[in-house]
PDB file of C-alpha atoms in Angstrom:
ATOM      1  CA  MET A  27       0.000   0.000   0.000  1.00 45.00           C
ATOM      2  CA  SER A  28       1.594   3.237  -1.173  1.00 45.00           C
ATOM      3  CA  GLU A  29       1.756   6.136   1.259  1.00 64.00           C
ATOM      4  CA  GLU A  30       2.525   8.768  -1.353  1.00 81.00           C
ATOM      5  CA  LYS A  31      -0.044  10.396  -3.570  1.00 86.00           C
ATOM      6  CA  GLN A  32      -0.089   9.125  -7.118  1.00 91.00           C
ATOM      7  CA  TRP A  33      -2.297   9.430 -10.188  1.00 93.00           C
ATOM      8  CA  TYR A  34      -4.705   6.682 -11.195  1.00 94.00           C
ATOM      9  CA  ALA A  35      -6.962   6.319 -14.201  1.00 92.00           C
ATOM     10  CA  ILE A  36     -10.562   5.309 -13.616  1.00 94.00           C
ATOM     11  CA  HIS A  37     -12.896   4.014 -16.286  1.00 93.00           C
ATOM     12  CA  THR A  38     -16.367   5.552 -16.563  1.00 94.00           C
ATOM     13  CA  TYR A  39     -19.472   4.988 -18.591  1.00 92.00           C
ATOM     14  CA  SER A  40     -18.983   6.796 -21.894  1.00 86.00           C
ATOM     15  CA  GLY A  41     -20.215  10.376 -21.721  1.00 89.00           C
ATOM     16  CA  TYR A  42     -20.274  10.331 -17.900  1.00 93.00           C
ATOM     17  CA  GLU A  43     -16.767  11.787 -17.363  1.00 93.00           C
ATOM     18  CA  ASN A  44     -17.969  15.195 -16.110  1.00 92.00           C
ATOM     19  CA  LYS A  45     -20.722  13.621 -13.997  1.00 94.00           C
ATOM     20  CA  VAL A  46     -18.180  11.256 -12.386  1.00 94.00           C
ATOM     21  CA  ASN A  47     -15.960  14.282 -11.725  1.00 93.00           C
ATOM     22  CA  GLU A  48     -18.873  16.069  -9.970  1.00 94.00           C
ATOM     23  CA  ASN A  49     -19.949  12.926  -8.076  1.00 93.00           C
ATOM     24  CA  LEU A  50     -16.420  12.185  -6.898  1.00 93.00           C
ATOM     25  CA  LEU A  51     -15.798  15.770  -5.733  1.00 90.00           C
ATOM     26  CA  ALA A  52     -19.119  15.739  -3.853  1.00 92.00           C
ATOM     27  CA  ARG A  53     -18.296  12.366  -2.239  1.00 92.00           C
ATOM     28  CA  LEU A  54     -14.821  13.324  -1.102  1.00 88.00           C
ATOM     29  CA  GLU A  55     -16.324  16.465   0.436  1.00 88.00           C
ATOM     30  CA  SER A  56     -19.214  14.662   2.176  1.00 92.00           C
ATOM     31  CA  MET A  57     -17.067  11.717   3.280  1.00 92.00           C
ATOM     32  CA  ASN A  58     -14.212  13.987   4.375  1.00 89.00           C
ATOM     33  CA  MET A  59     -11.623  12.359   2.101  1.00 89.00           C
ATOM     34  CA  GLN A  60      -9.656  15.511   1.137  1.00 86.00           C
ATOM     35  CA  ASP A  61      -6.605  14.130   2.956  1.00 88.00           C
ATOM     36  CA  GLN A  62      -6.593  11.043   0.688  1.00 90.00           C
ATOM     37  CA  ILE A  63      -8.080  12.199  -2.625  1.00 89.00           C
ATOM     38  CA  PHE A  64      -6.548  15.416  -3.933  1.00 87.00           C
ATOM     39  CA  ARG A  65      -7.393  16.192  -7.562  1.00 87.00           C
ATOM     40  CA  VAL A  66      -9.865  14.869 -10.108  1.00 90.00           C
ATOM     41  CA  VAL A  67      -9.185  15.675 -13.773  1.00 89.00           C
ATOM     42  CA  VAL A  68     -11.204  14.999 -16.926  1.00 89.00           C
ATOM     43  CA  PRO A  69      -8.518  15.113 -19.653  1.00 85.00           C
ATOM     44  CA  GLU A  70      -9.665  17.592 -22.302  1.00 81.00           C
ATOM     45  CA  GLU A  71      -8.113  19.687 -25.001  1.00 76.00           C
ATOM     46  CA  GLU A  72      -9.438  22.659 -26.907  1.00 75.00           C
ATOM     47  CA  GLU A  73     -10.430  21.978 -30.483  1.00 77.00           C
ATOM     48  CA  THR A  74     -10.880  24.872 -32.895  1.00 78.00           C
ATOM     49  CA  THR A  75     -13.214  24.432 -35.844  1.00 79.00           C
ATOM     50  CA  PHE A  76     -14.499  26.811 -38.486  1.00 82.00           C
ATOM     51  CA  LYS A  77     -18.122  26.569 -39.536  1.00 80.00           C
ATOM     52  CA  ASP A  78     -19.859  29.085 -41.795  1.00 82.00           C
ATOM     53  CA  GLY A  79     -16.777  31.319 -41.520  1.00 82.00           C
ATOM     54  CA  LYS A  80     -17.045  31.426 -37.720  1.00 84.00           C
ATOM     55  CA  LYS A  81     -14.344  30.191 -35.395  1.00 82.00           C
ATOM     56  CA  LYS A  82     -15.629  27.833 -32.744  1.00 81.00           C
ATOM     57  CA  VAL A  83     -13.525  26.580 -29.825  1.00 78.00           C
ATOM     58  CA  GLN A  84     -14.830  23.645 -27.857  1.00 77.00           C
ATOM     59  CA  LYS A  85     -13.470  21.222 -25.326  1.00 78.00           C
ATOM     60  CA  LYS A  86     -12.945  17.690 -26.539  1.00 78.00           C
ATOM     61  CA  LYS A  87     -12.264  14.696 -24.289  1.00 81.00           C
ATOM     62  CA  THR A  88      -8.682  13.517 -24.793  1.00 81.00           C
ATOM     63  CA  PHE A  89      -9.459  10.082 -23.343  1.00 84.00           C
ATOM     64  CA  PRO A  90     -13.223   9.480 -23.600  1.00 88.00           C
ATOM     65  CA  GLY A  91     -14.443   7.194 -20.823  1.00 91.00           C
ATOM     66  CA  TYR A  92     -11.603   8.018 -18.421  1.00 91.00           C
ATOM     67  CA  VAL A  93     -11.091  10.328 -15.442  1.00 93.00           C
ATOM     68  CA  LEU A  94      -7.775  10.815 -13.642  1.00 92.00           C
ATOM     69  CA  VAL A  95      -7.552  10.930  -9.848  1.00 93.00           C
ATOM     70  CA  GLU A  96      -4.613  12.002  -7.694  1.00 91.00           C
ATOM     71  CA  MET A  97      -4.875  10.105  -4.431  1.00 92.00           C
ATOM     72  CA  LEU A  98      -3.279   8.052  -1.681  1.00 92.00           C
ATOM     73  CA  MET A  99      -4.216   4.448  -2.385  1.00 92.00           C
ATOM     74  CA  THR A 100      -5.821   3.204   0.823  1.00 91.00           C
ATOM     75  CA  ASP A 101      -8.660   0.721   1.295  1.00 90.00           C
ATOM     76  CA  GLU A 102     -10.941   3.623   2.159  1.00 92.00           C
ATOM     77  CA  SER A 103     -10.003   5.903  -0.789  1.00 92.00           C
ATOM     78  CA  TRP A 104     -10.126   2.941  -3.194  1.00 92.00           C
ATOM     79  CA  TYR A 105     -13.634   2.101  -1.959  1.00 91.00           C
ATOM     80  CA  VAL A 106     -14.871   5.711  -2.256  1.00 93.00           C
ATOM     81  CA  VAL A 107     -13.622   6.080  -5.845  1.00 94.00           C
ATOM     82  CA  ARG A 108     -14.627   2.559  -6.933  1.00 92.00           C
ATOM     83  CA  ASN A 109     -18.195   3.044  -5.649  1.00 93.00           C
ATOM     84  CA  THR A 110     -18.765   6.499  -7.113  1.00 94.00           C
ATOM     85  CA  PRO A 111     -21.795   6.467  -9.469  1.00 94.00           C
ATOM     86  CA  GLY A 112     -20.654   6.187 -13.095  1.00 94.00           C
ATOM     87  CA  VAL A 113     -17.274   4.591 -12.267  1.00 94.00           C
ATOM     88  CA  THR A 114     -16.830   1.131 -13.765  1.00 92.00           C
ATOM     89  CA  GLY A 115     -13.402   0.490 -12.243  1.00 90.00           C
ATOM     90  CA  PHE A 116      -9.749   1.409 -12.032  1.00 91.00           C
ATOM     91  CA  VAL A 117      -7.472   0.954 -15.024  1.00 88.00           C
ATOM     92  CA  GLY A 118      -4.651  -1.463 -14.238  1.00 82.00           C
ATOM     93  CA  SER A 119      -6.476  -3.626 -11.692  1.00 73.00           C
ATOM     94  CA  GLN A 120      -5.581  -7.285 -12.014  1.00 67.00           C
ATOM     95  CA  GLY A 121      -8.959  -8.540 -10.892  1.00 63.00           C
ATOM     96  CA  ALA A 122     -11.895  -7.865  -8.616  1.00 61.00           C
ATOM     97  CA  GLY A 123     -10.802  -6.220  -5.406  1.00 63.00           C
ATOM     98  CA  SER A 124      -7.150  -5.801  -6.373  1.00 71.00           C
ATOM     99  CA  LYS A 125      -5.436  -2.433  -6.148  1.00 80.00           C
ATOM    100  CA  PRO A 126      -4.549  -0.783  -9.477  1.00 89.00           C
ATOM    101  CA  ASN A 127      -1.153   0.319 -10.693  1.00 88.00           C
ATOM    102  CA  PRO A 128      -0.580   4.093 -10.686  1.00 91.00           C
ATOM    103  CA  LEU A 129       0.129   6.033 -13.871  1.00 89.00           C
ATOM    104  CA  LEU A 130       3.792   6.748 -14.518  1.00 88.00           C
ATOM    105  CA  PRO A 131       4.916  10.270 -13.483  1.00 84.00           C
ATOM    106  CA  ASP A 132       6.080  11.014 -17.057  1.00 84.00           C
ATOM    107  CA  GLU A 133       2.655  10.036 -18.429  1.00 84.00           C
ATOM    108  CA  MET A 134       0.905  12.390 -16.012  1.00 84.00           C
ATOM    109  CA  LYS A 135       3.364  15.198 -16.686  1.00 81.00           C
ATOM    110  CA  PHE A 136       2.602  14.925 -20.414  1.00 82.00           C
ATOM    111  CA  ILE A 137      -1.196  14.750 -19.921  1.00 82.00           C
ATOM    112  CA  LEU A 138      -1.337  17.698 -17.511  1.00 80.00           C
ATOM    113  CA  ARG A 139       0.999  19.816 -19.616  1.00 77.00           C
ATOM    114  CA  SER A 140      -1.070  19.124 -22.756  1.00 76.00           C
ATOM    115  CA  MET A 141      -4.100  20.449 -20.845  1.00 76.00           C
ATOM    116  CA  GLY A 142      -2.262  23.626 -19.857  1.00 71.00           C
ATOM    117  CA  MET A 143      -1.978  22.385 -16.286  1.00 70.00           C
ATOM    118  CA  ASN A 144       1.147  21.625 -14.368  1.00 57.00           C
ATOM    119  CA  GLU A 145       2.231  18.491 -12.574  1.00 52.00           C
ATOM    120  CA  ARG A 146       3.966  20.489  -9.871  1.00 50.00           C
ATOM    121  CA  THR A 147       2.288  21.173  -6.597  1.00 48.00           C
ATOM    122  CA  VAL A 148       4.240  24.275  -5.729  1.00 49.00           C
ATOM    123  CA  ASP A 149       3.511  25.664  -2.315  1.00 49.00           C
ATOM    124  CA  PHE A 150       4.487  29.184  -3.264  1.00 61.00           C
ATOM    125  CA  ASP A 151       3.179  31.931  -1.062  1.00 72.00           C
ATOM    126  CA  VAL A 152       2.425  34.973  -3.244  1.00 77.00           C
ATOM    127  CA  GLU A 153      -0.203  37.659  -2.962  1.00 84.00           C
ATOM    128  CA  LEU A 154      -1.899  40.069  -5.322  1.00 87.00           C
ATOM    129  CA  GLY A 155      -0.060  43.378  -5.471  1.00 90.00           C
ATOM    130  CA  GLU A 156       3.239  41.804  -4.402  1.00 90.00           C
ATOM    131  CA  HIS A 157       6.426  43.064  -6.111  1.00 91.00           C
ATOM    132  CA  VAL A 158       8.442  40.384  -7.943  1.00 91.00           C
ATOM    133  CA  THR A 159      11.285  40.004 -10.421  1.00 91.00           C
ATOM    134  CA  ILE A 160      10.920  37.656 -13.386  1.00 89.00           C
ATOM    135  CA  ILE A 161      13.974  35.377 -13.343  1.00 87.00           C
ATOM    136  CA  ASP A 162      13.322  33.219 -16.423  1.00 84.00           C
ATOM    137  CA  GLY A 163      11.781  33.451 -19.871  1.00 84.00           C
ATOM    138  CA  PRO A 164      11.459  36.290 -22.382  1.00 85.00           C
ATOM    139  CA  PHE A 165      10.791  38.885 -19.662  1.00 88.00           C
ATOM    140  CA  LYS A 166      13.801  37.897 -17.532  1.00 89.00           C
ATOM    141  CA  ASN A 167      15.024  40.668 -15.177  1.00 91.00           C
ATOM    142  CA  GLN A 168      11.769  42.641 -15.525  1.00 91.00           C
ATOM    143  CA  GLU A 169      10.220  43.781 -12.267  1.00 92.00           C
ATOM    144  CA  GLY A 170       6.508  43.934 -11.771  1.00 93.00           C
ATOM    145  CA  VAL A 171       3.467  43.528  -9.568  1.00 93.00           C
ATOM    146  CA  ILE A 172       1.319  40.367  -9.307  1.00 91.00           C
ATOM    147  CA  ASP A 173      -2.075  41.143 -10.847  1.00 92.00           C
ATOM    148  CA  TYR A 174      -3.661  37.658 -11.031  1.00 88.00           C
ATOM    149  CA  ILE A 175      -2.940  34.219  -9.517  1.00 84.00           C
ATOM    150  CA  ASP A 176      -4.130  31.009 -11.245  1.00 79.00           C
ATOM    151  CA  LYS A 177      -3.492  28.320  -8.609  1.00 72.00           C
ATOM    152  CA  GLU A 178      -4.883  25.517 -10.805  1.00 66.00           C
ATOM    153  CA  LYS A 179      -2.394  26.112 -13.621  1.00 68.00           C
ATOM    154  CA  PHE A 180       0.430  27.461 -11.424  1.00 70.00           C
ATOM    155  CA  LYS A 181       0.544  30.689 -13.417  1.00 79.00           C
ATOM    156  CA  LEU A 182       0.651  34.342 -12.471  1.00 86.00           C
ATOM    157  CA  THR A 183      -0.099  37.514 -14.368  1.00 91.00           C
ATOM    158  CA  VAL A 184       2.523  40.111 -13.563  1.00 93.00           C
ATOM    159  CA  LEU A 185       2.198  43.748 -14.635  1.00 93.00           C
ATOM    160  CA  VAL A 186       5.550  44.914 -16.009  1.00 93.00           C
ATOM    161  CA  GLU A 187       6.453  48.220 -17.587  1.00 91.00           C
ATOM    162  CA  LEU A 188       7.034  47.871 -21.319  1.00 86.00           C
ATOM    163  CA  PHE A 189       7.286  50.819 -23.697  1.00 86.00           C
ATOM    164  CA  GLY A 190       6.284  53.222 -20.934  1.00 88.00           C
ATOM    165  CA  ARG A 191       3.091  51.439 -19.888  1.00 91.00           C
ATOM    166  CA  GLU A 192       1.957  48.560 -17.685  1.00 91.00           C
ATOM    167  CA  THR A 193       1.646  45.336 -19.647  1.00 90.00           C
ATOM    168  CA  PRO A 194       0.270  42.028 -18.280  1.00 91.00           C
ATOM    169  CA  VAL A 195       2.691  39.104 -18.681  1.00 90.00           C
ATOM    170  CA  GLU A 196       1.846  35.476 -17.848  1.00 88.00           C
ATOM    171  CA  VAL A 197       4.571  33.554 -16.014  1.00 86.00           C
ATOM    172  CA  GLU A 198       4.819  30.352 -14.008  1.00 81.00           C
ATOM    173  CA  TYR A 199       5.478  30.326 -10.257  1.00 78.00           C
ATOM    174  CA  ASP A 200       9.059  29.163 -10.733  1.00 76.00           C
ATOM    175  CA  GLN A 201       9.817  32.027 -13.126  1.00 82.00           C
ATOM    176  CA  ILE A 202       9.590  34.719 -10.434  1.00 87.00           C
ATOM    177  CA  GLU A 203      11.459  35.781  -7.355  1.00 85.00           C
ATOM    178  CA  LYS A 204       9.804  37.698  -4.549  1.00 84.00           C
ATOM    179  CA  HIS A 205      11.240  40.953  -3.273  1.00 81.00           C
ATOM    180  CA  ASN A 206      12.123  40.961   0.404  1.00 68.00           C
TER     181      ASN A 206
END
């Protein structure tokens, strides 16, 4: 039994991915499982189509029939996920009642990155209005003020001065350094 959190793939009835996501989040809240089940992700990517000269962007399931769960694999967490309405089972289980194999870290890194999310769980304490220096990327050495924090995607919008005016720049947590 693993004591570190890992990602697992669960199989759902086709078309029920979002419902399973909702059900699972509601269950982990009501059953107080937040210390064992951390994130639930329906892998999606944006698909752009043109119809009648109009651009249309819609979300498309990357892996229809699957939902990804970051969790500690315990008897209790396994039971909660396995018995969530719409879940047909874990991927990688060797038989009824057996614990599944986790996804490989490189697989998850690729999936999350392709969704614009990040595999890191950075515990970086920043606040809106805080002064920072960008230490990596095209805006390296620019100083600015944090204008927006996207904790899900580990990104920040920093206002930097470019061409005499404030310009919003999107950076990742590890691309900034806080001022003391």
